[in-house]
PDB file of C-alpha atoms in Angstrom:
ATOM      1  CA  UNK A   1       0.439   0.075   0.182  1.00  0.00           C
ATOM      2  CA  UNK A   2       2.562   1.941   0.904  1.00  0.00           C
ATOM      3  CA  UNK A   3       4.025   2.049  -2.604  1.00  0.00           C
ATOM      4  CA  UNK A   4       0.712   2.736  -4.085  1.00  0.00           C
ATOM      5  CA  UNK A   5       0.634   5.869  -2.378  1.00  0.00           C
ATOM      6  CA  UNK A   6       4.337   6.737  -3.213  1.00  0.00           C
ATOM      7  CA  UNK A   7       3.442   6.256  -6.737  1.00  0.00           C
ATOM      8  CA  UNK A   8       0.504   8.172  -6.957  1.00  0.00           C
ATOM      9  CA  UNK A   9       2.603  11.014  -4.995  1.00  0.00           C
ATOM     10  CA  UNK A  10       5.093  11.105  -7.752  1.00  0.00           C
ATOM     11  CA  UNK A  11       2.655  11.280 -10.524  1.00  0.00           C
ATOM     12  CA  UNK A  12       0.779  14.238  -8.800  1.00  0.00           C
ATOM     13  CA  UNK A  13       4.080  16.299  -8.575  1.00  0.00           C
ATOM     14  CA  UNK A  14       5.168  15.231 -11.916  1.00  0.00           C
ATOM     15  CA  UNK A  15       2.119  17.000 -13.352  1.00  0.00           C
ATOM     16  CA  UNK A  16       2.044  19.662 -10.699  1.00  0.00           C
ATOM     17  CA  UNK A  17       5.181  20.479 -12.000  1.00  0.00           C
ATOM     18  CA  UNK A  18       4.304  20.873 -15.824  1.00  0.00           C
ATOM     19  CA  UNK A  19       5.573  24.170 -17.185  1.00  0.00           C
ATOM     20  CA  UNK A  20       3.704  27.090 -18.584  1.00  0.00           C
ATOM     21  CA  UNK A  21       4.039  28.100 -22.107  1.00  0.00           C
ATOM     22  CA  UNK A  22       3.788  31.222 -23.764  1.00  0.00           C
ATOM     23  CA  UNK A  23       1.390  31.414 -27.145  1.00  0.00           C
ATOM     24  CA  UNK A  24       3.850  31.967 -29.276  1.00  0.00           C
ATOM     25  CA  UNK A  25       6.419  29.310 -28.017  1.00  0.00           C
ATOM     26  CA  UNK A  26       4.914  26.748 -29.897  1.00  0.00           C
ATOM     27  CA  UNK A  27       5.093  28.821 -33.601  1.00  0.00           C
ATOM     28  CA  UNK A  28       8.911  29.762 -32.648  1.00  0.00           C
ATOM     29  CA  UNK A  29       9.646  26.464 -32.436  1.00  0.00           C
ATOM     30  CA  UNK A  30       8.282  25.889 -36.073  1.00  0.00           C
ATOM     31  CA  UNK A  31       8.888  28.926 -37.740  1.00  0.00           C
ATOM     32  CA  UNK A  32       5.649  29.557 -38.700  1.00  0.00           C
ATOM     33  CA  UNK A  33       1.386  28.955 -37.441  1.00  0.00           C
ATOM     34  CA  UNK A  34       0.829  27.103 -40.784  1.00  0.00           C
ATOM     35  CA  UNK A  35       2.622  24.246 -39.058  1.00  0.00           C
ATOM     36  CA  UNK A  36       0.511  24.200 -35.636  1.00  0.00           C
ATOM     37  CA  UNK A  37      -2.575  22.512 -35.303  1.00  0.00           C
ATOM     38  CA  UNK A  38      -5.314  23.038 -32.461  1.00  0.00           C
ATOM     39  CA  UNK A  39      -7.308  19.537 -32.127  1.00  0.00           C
ATOM     40  CA  UNK A  40     -10.449  19.849 -30.285  1.00  0.00           C
ATOM     41  CA  UNK A  41     -12.087  16.683 -28.924  1.00  0.00           C
ATOM     42  CA  UNK A  42     -16.002  16.075 -28.013  1.00  0.00           C
ATOM     43  CA  UNK A  43     -16.372  19.538 -26.844  1.00  0.00           C
ATOM     44  CA  UNK A  44     -20.149  18.941 -27.269  1.00  0.00           C
ATOM     45  CA  UNK A  45     -23.121  19.595 -25.515  1.00  0.00           C
ATOM     46  CA  UNK A  46     -23.720  15.843 -24.525  1.00  0.00           C
ATOM     47  CA  UNK A  47     -20.406  16.029 -22.609  1.00  0.00           C
ATOM     48  CA  UNK A  48     -20.907  19.406 -20.753  1.00  0.00           C
ATOM     49  CA  UNK A  49     -24.505  20.512 -21.046  1.00  0.00           C
ATOM     50  CA  UNK A  50     -27.383  17.933 -21.541  1.00  0.00           C
ATOM     51  CA  UNK A  51     -27.881  13.992 -21.729  1.00  0.00           C
ATOM     52  CA  UNK A  52     -26.300  11.106 -19.254  1.00  0.00           C
ATOM     53  CA  UNK A  53     -22.654  11.940 -19.819  1.00  0.00           C
ATOM     54  CA  UNK A  54     -22.960  15.594 -19.166  1.00  0.00           C
ATOM     55  CA  UNK A  55     -20.554  16.650 -16.718  1.00  0.00           C
ATOM     56  CA  UNK A  56     -20.134  19.884 -14.731  1.00  0.00           C
ATOM     57  CA  UNK A  57     -16.580  19.466 -14.047  1.00  0.00           C
ATOM     58  CA  UNK A  58     -15.670  18.522 -17.736  1.00  0.00           C
ATOM     59  CA  UNK A  59     -17.747  22.003 -18.609  1.00  0.00           C
ATOM     60  CA  UNK A  60     -14.921  23.566 -16.556  1.00  0.00           C
ATOM     61  CA  UNK A  61     -12.786  23.447 -19.986  1.00  0.00           C
ATOM     62  CA  UNK A  62     -14.889  25.231 -22.182  1.00  0.00           C
ATOM     63  CA  UNK A  63     -14.046  28.825 -21.151  1.00  0.00           C
ATOM     64  CA  UNK A  64     -10.213  27.776 -21.431  1.00  0.00           C
ATOM     65  CA  UNK A  65     -10.147  26.322 -24.825  1.00  0.00           C
ATOM     66  CA  UNK A  66     -12.584  28.491 -26.466  1.00  0.00           C
ATOM     67  CA  UNK A  67     -10.271  31.284 -25.257  1.00  0.00           C
ATOM     68  CA  UNK A  68      -7.509  29.537 -26.295  1.00  0.00           C
ATOM     69  CA  UNK A  69      -8.929  29.165 -29.861  1.00  0.00           C
ATOM     70  CA  UNK A  70      -9.769  33.057 -30.066  1.00  0.00           C
ATOM     71  CA  UNK A  71      -6.166  33.650 -29.090  1.00  0.00           C
ATOM     72  CA  UNK A  72      -4.472  31.528 -31.361  1.00  0.00           C
ATOM     73  CA  UNK A  73      -6.549  32.799 -34.485  1.00  0.00           C
ATOM     74  CA  UNK A  74      -5.552  36.310 -33.457  1.00  0.00           C
ATOM     75  CA  UNK A  75      -2.082  35.460 -32.850  1.00  0.00           C
ATOM     76  CA  UNK A  76      -2.149  33.923 -36.620  1.00  0.00           C
ATOM     77  CA  UNK A  77      -3.250  30.388 -36.591  1.00  0.00           C
ATOM     78  CA  UNK A  78      -4.813  29.286 -40.061  1.00  0.00           C
ATOM     79  CA  UNK A  79      -8.515  28.383 -39.378  1.00  0.00           C
ATOM     80  CA  UNK A  80      -7.677  25.443 -41.598  1.00  0.00           C
ATOM     81  CA  UNK A  81      -5.409  24.344 -38.944  1.00  0.00           C
ATOM     82  CA  UNK A  82      -8.555  23.816 -36.154  1.00  0.00           C
ATOM     83  CA  UNK A  83      -9.948  20.361 -36.211  1.00  0.00           C
ATOM     84  CA  UNK A  84     -12.568  19.251 -34.604  1.00  0.00           C
ATOM     85  CA  UNK A  85     -12.927  15.471 -33.625  1.00  0.00           C
ATOM     86  CA  UNK A  86     -16.372  14.812 -32.578  1.00  0.00           C
ATOM     87  CA  UNK A  87     -18.410  12.253 -31.459  1.00  0.00           C
ATOM     88  CA  UNK A  88     -21.595  11.308 -34.091  1.00  0.00           C
ATOM     89  CA  UNK A  89     -22.984   8.122 -33.178  1.00  0.00           C
ATOM     90  CA  UNK A  90     -25.539   5.854 -34.832  1.00  0.00           C
ATOM     91  CA  UNK A  91     -28.643   5.018 -32.661  1.00  0.00           C
ATOM     92  CA  UNK A  92     -27.304   1.632 -32.543  1.00  0.00           C
ATOM     93  CA  UNK A  93     -24.113   2.255 -31.448  1.00  0.00           C
ATOM     94  CA  UNK A  94     -21.989  -0.846 -30.472  1.00  0.00           C
ATOM     95  CA  UNK A  95     -20.587   1.923 -27.713  1.00  0.00           C
ATOM     96  CA  UNK A  96     -23.323   2.349 -26.336  1.00  0.00           C
ATOM     97  CA  UNK A  97     -22.740  -1.362 -24.381  1.00  0.00           C
ATOM     98  CA  UNK A  98     -20.086   0.177 -22.262  1.00  0.00           C
ATOM     99  CA  UNK A  99     -21.580   3.859 -22.109  1.00  0.00           C
ATOM    100  CA  UNK A 100     -24.835   5.275 -22.054  1.00  0.00           C
ATOM    101  CA  UNK A 101     -26.361   6.180 -25.431  1.00  0.00           C
ATOM    102  CA  UNK A 102     -25.054   9.815 -25.703  1.00  0.00           C
ATOM    103  CA  UNK A 103     -24.162  12.217 -28.896  1.00  0.00           C
ATOM    104  CA  UNK A 104     -26.285  10.313 -31.536  1.00  0.00           C
ATOM    105  CA  UNK A 105     -26.644  12.032 -34.657  1.00  0.00           C
ATOM    106  CA  UNK A 106     -28.916  15.252 -35.403  1.00  0.00           C
ATOM    107  CA  UNK A 107     -29.409  15.352 -31.653  1.00  0.00           C
ATOM    108  CA  UNK A 108     -28.763  18.356 -29.294  1.00  0.00           C
ATOM    109  CA  UNK A 109     -25.914  16.238 -27.554  1.00  0.00           C
ATOM    110  CA  UNK A 110     -24.137  16.344 -30.873  1.00  0.00           C
ATOM    111  CA  UNK A 111     -23.850  19.621 -31.458  1.00  0.00           C
ATOM    112  CA  UNK A 112     -20.605  21.570 -30.292  1.00  0.00           C
ATOM    113  CA  UNK A 113     -21.307  24.077 -27.410  1.00  0.00           C
ATOM    114  CA  UNK A 114     -22.453  27.211 -27.797  1.00  0.00           C
ATOM    115  CA  UNK A 115     -19.350  29.376 -26.907  1.00  0.00           C
ATOM    116  CA  UNK A 116     -17.160  27.274 -29.378  1.00  0.00           C
ATOM    117  CA  UNK A 117     -19.660  27.680 -32.574  1.00  0.00           C
ATOM    118  CA  UNK A 118     -18.003  30.741 -33.758  1.00  0.00           C
ATOM    119  CA  UNK A 119     -15.012  28.816 -34.215  1.00  0.00           C
ATOM    120  CA  UNK A 120     -16.727  25.943 -35.665  1.00  0.00           C
ATOM    121  CA  UNK A 121     -18.001  27.926 -38.165  1.00  0.00           C
ATOM    122  CA  UNK A 122     -15.286  29.659 -39.290  1.00  0.00           C
ATOM    123  CA  UNK A 123     -13.881  29.205 -42.757  1.00  0.00           C
ATOM    124  CA  UNK A 124     -11.768  25.840 -43.425  1.00  0.00           C
ATOM    125  CA  UNK A 125     -12.236  24.177 -40.228  1.00  0.00           C
ATOM    126  CA  UNK A 126     -12.056  20.720 -40.223  1.00  0.00           C
ATOM    127  CA  UNK A 127     -14.538  18.030 -38.678  1.00  0.00           C
ATOM    128  CA  UNK A 128     -14.041  14.322 -38.312  1.00  0.00           C
ATOM    129  CA  UNK A 129     -17.039  12.421 -37.038  1.00  0.00           C
ATOM    130  CA  UNK A 130     -16.213   9.393 -35.259  1.00  0.00           C
ATOM    131  CA  UNK A 131     -18.123   6.360 -33.703  1.00  0.00           C
ATOM    132  CA  UNK A 132     -15.285   5.725 -31.163  1.00  0.00           C
ATOM    133  CA  UNK A 133     -13.546   6.907 -28.339  1.00  0.00           C
ATOM    134  CA  UNK A 134     -10.537   7.173 -30.568  1.00  0.00           C
ATOM    135  CA  UNK A 135     -10.926   9.261 -34.015  1.00  0.00           C
ATOM    136  CA  UNK A 136      -8.186   7.929 -35.990  1.00  0.00           C
ATOM    137  CA  UNK A 137     -10.755   6.420 -38.131  1.00  0.00           C
ATOM    138  CA  UNK A 138     -13.134   9.136 -38.010  1.00  0.00           C
ATOM    139  CA  UNK A 139     -14.055  10.792 -41.320  1.00  0.00           C
ATOM    140  CA  UNK A 140     -14.322  14.342 -42.788  1.00  0.00           C
ATOM    141  CA  UNK A 141     -16.853  15.904 -45.117  1.00  0.00           C
ATOM    142  CA  UNK A 142     -14.884  14.763 -47.827  1.00  0.00           C
ATOM    143  CA  UNK A 143     -14.275  11.107 -46.685  1.00  0.00           C
ATOM    144  CA  UNK A 144     -11.162  11.134 -45.672  1.00  0.00           C
ATOM    145  CA  UNK A 145     -10.084   9.412 -42.604  1.00  0.00           C
ATOM    146  CA  UNK A 146      -8.318  11.651 -39.554  1.00  0.00           C
ATOM    147  CA  UNK A 147      -5.319   8.874 -39.804  1.00  0.00           C
ATOM    148  CA  UNK A 148      -4.813   9.221 -43.577  1.00  0.00           C
ATOM    149  CA  UNK A 149      -5.188  13.318 -42.970  1.00  0.00           C
ATOM    150  CA  UNK A 150      -2.546  13.048 -40.474  1.00  0.00           C
ATOM    151  CA  UNK A 151      -0.122  11.000 -42.661  1.00  0.00           C
ATOM    152  CA  UNK A 152      -0.514  14.126 -45.335  1.00  0.00           C
ATOM    153  CA  UNK A 153       0.275  16.515 -42.678  1.00  0.00           C
ATOM    154  CA  UNK A 154       3.295  14.259 -40.972  1.00  0.00           C
ATOM    155  CA  UNK A 155       4.933  14.160 -44.820  1.00  0.00           C
ATOM    156  CA  UNK A 156       4.698  17.781 -45.225  1.00  0.00           C
ATOM    157  CA  UNK A 157       7.253  18.413 -42.133  1.00  0.00           C
ATOM    158  CA  UNK A 158       7.589  18.935 -38.730  1.00  0.00           C
ATOM    159  CA  UNK A 159       4.368  19.697 -37.194  1.00  0.00           C
ATOM    160  CA  UNK A 160       2.817  20.430 -33.670  1.00  0.00           C
ATOM    161  CA  UNK A 161      -0.712  19.050 -32.454  1.00  0.00           C
ATOM    162  CA  UNK A 162      -2.642  21.134 -29.547  1.00  0.00           C
ATOM    163  CA  UNK A 163      -5.087  18.588 -28.371  1.00  0.00           C
ATOM    164  CA  UNK A 164      -7.596  19.564 -25.707  1.00  0.00           C
ATOM    165  CA  UNK A 165     -11.283  18.834 -24.815  1.00  0.00           C
ATOM    166  CA  UNK A 166     -12.694  15.876 -22.686  1.00  0.00           C
ATOM    167  CA  UNK A 167     -12.312  13.427 -21.286  1.00  0.00           C
ATOM    168  CA  UNK A 168      -8.676  13.199 -19.850  1.00  0.00           C
ATOM    169  CA  UNK A 169      -8.748   9.306 -19.639  1.00  0.00           C
ATOM    170  CA  UNK A 170     -10.846   8.650 -22.382  1.00  0.00           C
ATOM    171  CA  UNK A 171     -10.946  10.166 -25.914  1.00  0.00           C
ATOM    172  CA  UNK A 172      -8.234  12.730 -24.912  1.00  0.00           C
ATOM    173  CA  UNK A 173      -5.256  10.437 -24.136  1.00  0.00           C
ATOM    174  CA  UNK A 174      -6.688   8.142 -27.272  1.00  0.00           C
ATOM    175  CA  UNK A 175      -6.608  10.555 -29.700  1.00  0.00           C
ATOM    176  CA  UNK A 176      -3.204  12.378 -28.189  1.00  0.00           C
ATOM    177  CA  UNK A 177      -1.656   8.830 -27.979  1.00  0.00           C
ATOM    178  CA  UNK A 178      -2.941   8.171 -31.513  1.00  0.00           C
ATOM    179  CA  UNK A 179      -1.163  11.157 -33.056  1.00  0.00           C
ATOM    180  CA  UNK A 180       1.780  10.298 -30.787  1.00  0.00           C
ATOM    181  CA  UNK A 181       2.051   6.967 -32.049  1.00  0.00           C
ATOM    182  CA  UNK A 182       0.914   7.365 -35.518  1.00  0.00           C
ATOM    183  CA  UNK A 183       3.845   9.810 -35.630  1.00  0.00           C
ATOM    184  CA  UNK A 184       6.573   7.345 -34.227  1.00  0.00           C
ATOM    185  CA  UNK A 185       5.211   4.501 -36.746  1.00  0.00           C
ATOM    186  CA  UNK A 186       6.334   7.230 -39.321  1.00  0.00           C
ATOM    187  CA  UNK A 187       9.422   8.436 -37.738  1.00  0.00           C
ATOM    188  CA  UNK A 188       7.720  12.345 -38.191  1.00  0.00           C
ATOM    189  CA  UNK A 189       8.819  15.301 -36.508  1.00  0.00           C
ATOM    190  CA  UNK A 190       5.921  16.013 -34.693  1.00  0.00           C
ATOM    191  CA  UNK A 191       5.157  17.740 -31.156  1.00  0.00           C
ATOM    192  CA  UNK A 192       1.999  16.806 -29.722  1.00  0.00           C
ATOM    193  CA  UNK A 193       0.982  19.306 -26.820  1.00  0.00           C
ATOM    194  CA  UNK A 194      -1.576  18.423 -23.765  1.00  0.00           C
ATOM    195  CA  UNK A 195      -2.118  21.493 -21.357  1.00  0.00           C
ATOM    196  CA  UNK A 196      -3.684  20.137 -18.196  1.00  0.00           C
ATOM    197  CA  UNK A 197      -5.850  23.594 -17.757  1.00  0.00           C
ATOM    198  CA  UNK A 198      -7.350  22.408 -20.837  1.00  0.00           C
ATOM    199  CA  UNK A 199      -8.662  19.311 -20.502  1.00  0.00           C
ATOM    200  CA  UNK A 200     -11.345  17.644 -17.581  1.00  0.00           C
ATOM    201  CA  UNK A 201     -13.134  14.054 -16.862  1.00  0.00           C
ATOM    202  CA  UNK A 202     -15.763  13.460 -15.534  1.00  0.00           C
ATOM    203  CA  UNK A 203     -16.306  12.072 -11.348  1.00  0.00           C
ATOM    204  CA  UNK A 204     -18.622   9.243 -10.125  1.00  0.00           C
ATOM    205  CA  UNK A 205     -18.000   8.561  -6.473  1.00  0.00           C
ATOM    206  CA  UNK A 206     -18.084   5.251  -5.452  1.00  0.00           C
ATOM    207  CA  UNK A 207     -21.457   5.686  -3.404  1.00  0.00           C
ATOM    208  CA  UNK A 208     -23.407   6.612  -5.893  1.00  0.00           C
ATOM    209  CA  UNK A 209     -21.848   4.150  -8.639  1.00  0.00           C
ATOM    210  CA  UNK A 210     -22.799   1.571  -6.507  1.00  0.00           C
ATOM    211  CA  UNK A 211     -26.206   2.947  -6.299  1.00  0.00           C
ATOM    212  CA  UNK A 212     -26.742   3.144 -10.344  1.00  0.00           C
ATOM    213  CA  UNK A 213     -24.968  -0.019 -11.184  1.00  0.00           C
ATOM    214  CA  UNK A 214     -22.233   1.632 -12.898  1.00  0.00           C
ATOM    215  CA  UNK A 215     -18.645   1.867 -12.355  1.00  0.00           C
ATOM    216  CA  UNK A 216     -16.978   4.279  -9.931  1.00  0.00           C
ATOM    217  CA  UNK A 217     -14.650   6.946 -11.620  1.00  0.00           C
ATOM    218  CA  UNK A 218     -12.373   9.080  -9.548  1.00  0.00           C
ATOM    219  CA  UNK A 219     -11.518  12.253 -11.522  1.00  0.00           C
ATOM    220  CA  UNK A 220      -8.745  13.826  -9.827  1.00  0.00           C
ATOM    221  CA  UNK A 221      -7.014  10.052  -9.957  1.00  0.00           C
ATOM    222  CA  UNK A 222      -7.936   9.492 -13.622  1.00  0.00           C
ATOM    223  CA  UNK A 223      -6.778  12.852 -14.484  1.00  0.00           C
ATOM    224  CA  UNK A 224      -3.305  11.943 -12.889  1.00  0.00           C
ATOM    225  CA  UNK A 225      -2.480   8.954 -14.084  1.00  0.00           C
ATOM    226  CA  UNK A 226      -3.585   9.458 -17.560  1.00  0.00           C
ATOM    227  CA  UNK A 227      -1.583  12.936 -17.872  1.00  0.00           C
ATOM    228  CA  UNK A 228       1.107  11.071 -16.293  1.00  0.00           C
ATOM    229  CA  UNK A 229       0.930   8.246 -18.681  1.00  0.00           C
ATOM    230  CA  UNK A 230       0.868  10.833 -21.670  1.00  0.00           C
ATOM    231  CA  UNK A 231       4.032  12.332 -20.625  1.00  0.00           C
ATOM    232  CA  UNK A 232       5.570   9.289 -19.923  1.00  0.00           C
ATOM    233  CA  UNK A 233       4.855   8.313 -24.149  1.00  0.00           C
ATOM    234  CA  UNK A 234       6.345  11.702 -25.031  1.00  0.00           C
ATOM    235  CA  UNK A 235       3.088  13.517 -25.004  1.00  0.00           C
ATOM    236  CA  UNK A 236       4.396  17.040 -23.860  1.00  0.00           C
ATOM    237  CA  UNK A 237       2.539  18.133 -20.456  1.00  0.00           C
ATOM    238  CA  UNK A 238       2.291  21.840 -20.297  1.00  0.00           C
ATOM    239  CA  UNK A 239       0.285  22.998 -17.278  1.00  0.00           C
ATOM    240  CA  UNK A 240      -1.165  26.021 -19.389  1.00  0.00           C
ATOM    241  CA  UNK A 241      -0.276  28.903 -21.759  1.00  0.00           C
ATOM    242  CA  UNK A 242       0.675  32.175 -20.931  1.00  0.00           C
ATOM    243  CA  UNK A 243      -0.227  35.363 -23.695  1.00  0.00           C
TER     244      UNK A 243
END
């Protein structure tokens, strides 16, 4: 037990000590905003506002991610370099055997939160609809899979991806890791950045979980373990941004 406590304490310190970066630091590493990409993962009403999986804790990241997008665009990030990976499930999605039905195609839950709609509607912004927690095989409006689009980006030269949204231990972890591992596979000079201040997961205490027959989900623990594990795998963990 003592070993477990020490391990968790170590992970908490690593996450707490993540550095703060300036907004321009990312661009300066590559010399141009054209090689920087902002990836929104599931910043949807079904996880923030309405439905069985909506979480007030998850909603905490909406304001930071919206402000980040506005700042990056003002600094020169092309709107074509903004990507939304959005749940967009059919009514009979196999994923619903693990999670309550959510973000079904054409419903309010599948909509981007109101704060991000101006960004979502900006010219050139890319949408990849996904039917799984991992969006690598999600498809855009032209029928191109996200993994194939990434291959094109990697082939064009060094790049940086900032991944924000929810949930830290599910879709953030799987999609940030997906980008990181695909870049590793093709030996691409790609940096994947996850800002702690711009991701969240939901909380479901043990007592409540037992009452409703669900699996408990300790938000602080899950955030810590999965943020730590992302850094362990070469993802750059930062605490947040300065202007």
